[in-house]
PDB file of C-alpha atoms in Angstrom:
ATOM      1  CA  UNK A  29       0.013  -0.424  -0.057  1.00 80.00           C
ATOM      2  CA  UNK A  30       1.134   3.512  -0.260  1.00 86.00           C
ATOM      3  CA  UNK A  31       1.071   5.339   2.857  1.00 91.00           C
ATOM      4  CA  UNK A  32       2.796   7.972   4.612  1.00 94.00           C
ATOM      5  CA  UNK A  33       6.383   6.831   6.598  1.00 94.00           C
ATOM      6  CA  UNK A  34       8.612   8.323   8.447  1.00 95.00           C
ATOM      7  CA  UNK A  35      11.517   9.364   6.364  1.00 95.00           C
ATOM      8  CA  UNK A  36      14.887  10.658   7.827  1.00 96.00           C
ATOM      9  CA  UNK A  37      17.186  13.562   6.510  1.00 94.00           C
ATOM     10  CA  UNK A  38      20.241  15.008   6.050  1.00 94.00           C
ATOM     11  CA  UNK A  39      21.161  18.617   4.295  1.00 92.00           C
ATOM     12  CA  UNK A  40      23.728  20.598   4.577  1.00 89.00           C
ATOM     13  CA  UNK A  41      25.102  24.113   2.011  1.00 90.00           C
ATOM     14  CA  UNK A  42      28.862  24.324   2.441  1.00 91.00           C
ATOM     15  CA  UNK A  43      29.195  27.614   3.889  1.00 93.00           C
ATOM     16  CA  UNK A  44      27.288  26.858   6.864  1.00 92.00           C
ATOM     17  CA  UNK A  45      29.343  25.307   9.218  1.00 90.00           C
ATOM     18  CA  UNK A  46      26.821  22.472  10.526  1.00 91.00           C
ATOM     19  CA  UNK A  47      25.085  19.790   8.628  1.00 91.00           C
ATOM     20  CA  UNK A  48      20.613  19.567   9.820  1.00 92.00           C
ATOM     21  CA  UNK A  49      19.497  15.557  10.341  1.00 95.00           C
ATOM     22  CA  UNK A  50      15.245  16.123   9.221  1.00 95.00           C
ATOM     23  CA  UNK A  51      12.108  13.362  10.721  1.00 95.00           C
ATOM     24  CA  UNK A  52      10.001  14.318   7.750  1.00 95.00           C
ATOM     25  CA  UNK A  53       7.102  12.481   7.007  1.00 95.00           C
ATOM     26  CA  UNK A  54       6.880  11.085   2.559  1.00 94.00           C
ATOM     27  CA  UNK A  55       4.452   8.873   0.674  1.00 92.00           C
ATOM     28  CA  UNK A  56       6.117   5.145   0.367  1.00 88.00           C
ATOM     29  CA  UNK A  57       5.049   1.749  -0.846  1.00 83.00           C
ATOM     30  CA  UNK A  58       3.066   0.987  -4.225  1.00 73.00           C
ATOM     31  CA  UNK A  59      -0.538   1.187  -6.072  1.00 63.00           C
ATOM     32  CA  UNK A  60      -1.525  -0.742  -9.241  1.00 61.00           C
ATOM     33  CA  UNK A  61      -2.105   2.335 -11.876  1.00 60.00           C
ATOM     34  CA  UNK A  62      -2.559   1.638 -16.289  1.00 59.00           C
ATOM     35  CA  UNK A  63      -1.562   3.904 -18.300  1.00 59.00           C
ATOM     36  CA  UNK A  64      -3.255   3.129 -21.560  1.00 59.00           C
ATOM     37  CA  UNK A  65      -2.264   5.714 -23.285  1.00 61.00           C
ATOM     38  CA  UNK A  66      -0.902   5.495 -27.402  1.00 57.00           C
ATOM     39  CA  UNK A  67      -0.358   1.406 -26.093  1.00 58.00           C
ATOM     40  CA  UNK A  68      -2.611   0.055 -28.293  1.00 62.00           C
ATOM     41  CA  UNK A  69      -0.541  -2.463 -29.016  1.00 65.00           C
ATOM     42  CA  UNK A  70       1.208  -4.119 -25.681  1.00 64.00           C
ATOM     43  CA  UNK A  71      -1.301  -6.581 -23.678  1.00 66.00           C
ATOM     44  CA  UNK A  72      -3.673  -5.264 -20.911  1.00 64.00           C
ATOM     45  CA  UNK A  73      -0.879  -6.365 -18.355  1.00 61.00           C
ATOM     46  CA  UNK A  74       2.344  -4.360 -19.790  1.00 63.00           C
ATOM     47  CA  UNK A  75       0.433  -1.261 -19.164  1.00 62.00           C
ATOM     48  CA  UNK A  76       0.181  -1.925 -15.512  1.00 64.00           C
ATOM     49  CA  UNK A  77       2.325   0.003 -12.989  1.00 66.00           C
ATOM     50  CA  UNK A  78       3.436   0.331  -9.477  1.00 68.00           C
ATOM     51  CA  UNK A  79       3.875   3.987  -8.028  1.00 76.00           C
ATOM     52  CA  UNK A  80       2.771   6.043  -5.260  1.00 84.00           C
ATOM     53  CA  UNK A  81       2.517   9.705  -4.571  1.00 86.00           C
ATOM     54  CA  UNK A  82       1.199  12.630  -3.110  1.00 90.00           C
ATOM     55  CA  UNK A  83      -2.176  13.292  -1.720  1.00 91.00           C
ATOM     56  CA  UNK A  84      -1.247  16.108   0.543  1.00 96.00           C
ATOM     57  CA  UNK A  85       1.055  17.300   1.511  1.00 95.00           C
ATOM     58  CA  UNK A  86       2.670  20.378   3.215  1.00 96.00           C
ATOM     59  CA  UNK A  87       5.724  22.427   3.470  1.00 96.00           C
ATOM     60  CA  UNK A  88       8.241  23.197   6.144  1.00 96.00           C
ATOM     61  CA  UNK A  89      11.000  25.349   6.560  1.00 96.00           C
ATOM     62  CA  UNK A  90      14.676  24.258   8.520  1.00 94.00           C
ATOM     63  CA  UNK A  91      17.432  26.818   9.150  1.00 93.00           C
ATOM     64  CA  UNK A  92      21.170  25.263   9.230  1.00 93.00           C
ATOM     65  CA  UNK A  93      22.891  26.877  11.954  1.00 91.00           C
ATOM     66  CA  UNK A  94      26.427  28.468  11.502  1.00 91.00           C
ATOM     67  CA  UNK A  95      25.805  30.055   7.974  1.00 93.00           C
ATOM     68  CA  UNK A  96      27.961  33.939   7.134  1.00 94.00           C
ATOM     69  CA  UNK A  97      25.378  36.198   6.088  1.00 93.00           C
ATOM     70  CA  UNK A  98      25.737  36.144   2.856  1.00 94.00           C
ATOM     71  CA  UNK A  99      23.881  32.491   2.897  1.00 92.00           C
ATOM     72  CA  UNK A 100      20.351  32.246   3.489  1.00 91.00           C
ATOM     73  CA  UNK A 101      19.752  29.746   6.148  1.00 94.00           C
ATOM     74  CA  UNK A 102      16.286  27.973   5.604  1.00 94.00           C
ATOM     75  CA  UNK A 103      15.704  24.635   4.033  1.00 93.00           C
ATOM     76  CA  UNK A 104      11.781  23.876   2.500  1.00 95.00           C
ATOM     77  CA  UNK A 105      10.409  20.204   2.834  1.00 93.00           C
ATOM     78  CA  UNK A 106       7.373  18.391   1.805  1.00 92.00           C
ATOM     79  CA  UNK A 107       5.830  17.157   5.100  1.00 96.00           C
ATOM     80  CA  UNK A 108       3.424  13.907   3.180  1.00 95.00           C
ATOM     81  CA  UNK A 109      -0.404  14.512   4.942  1.00 96.00           C
ATOM     82  CA  UNK A 110      -1.570  11.421   2.668  1.00 94.00           C
ATOM     83  CA  UNK A 111      -0.928   9.381  -0.084  1.00 91.00           C
TER      84      UNK A 111
END
């Protein structure tokens, strides 16, 4: 199934002094879909594929510590609410 799943990402900017670890939620898993667009000669089973995508999400912003004044210290990342 395609469901929101906890995910840990590491972000950094080479100009900043620190790497930041962020816990977020992503969509993970599979749900069955079928693509019939322009594929007339293929059997139906060849058109099936497993995909997982976001239904609802929001963006959060974190501040990377140790950045010089001329570098923007903010990083925005998606948080899955539903898939």
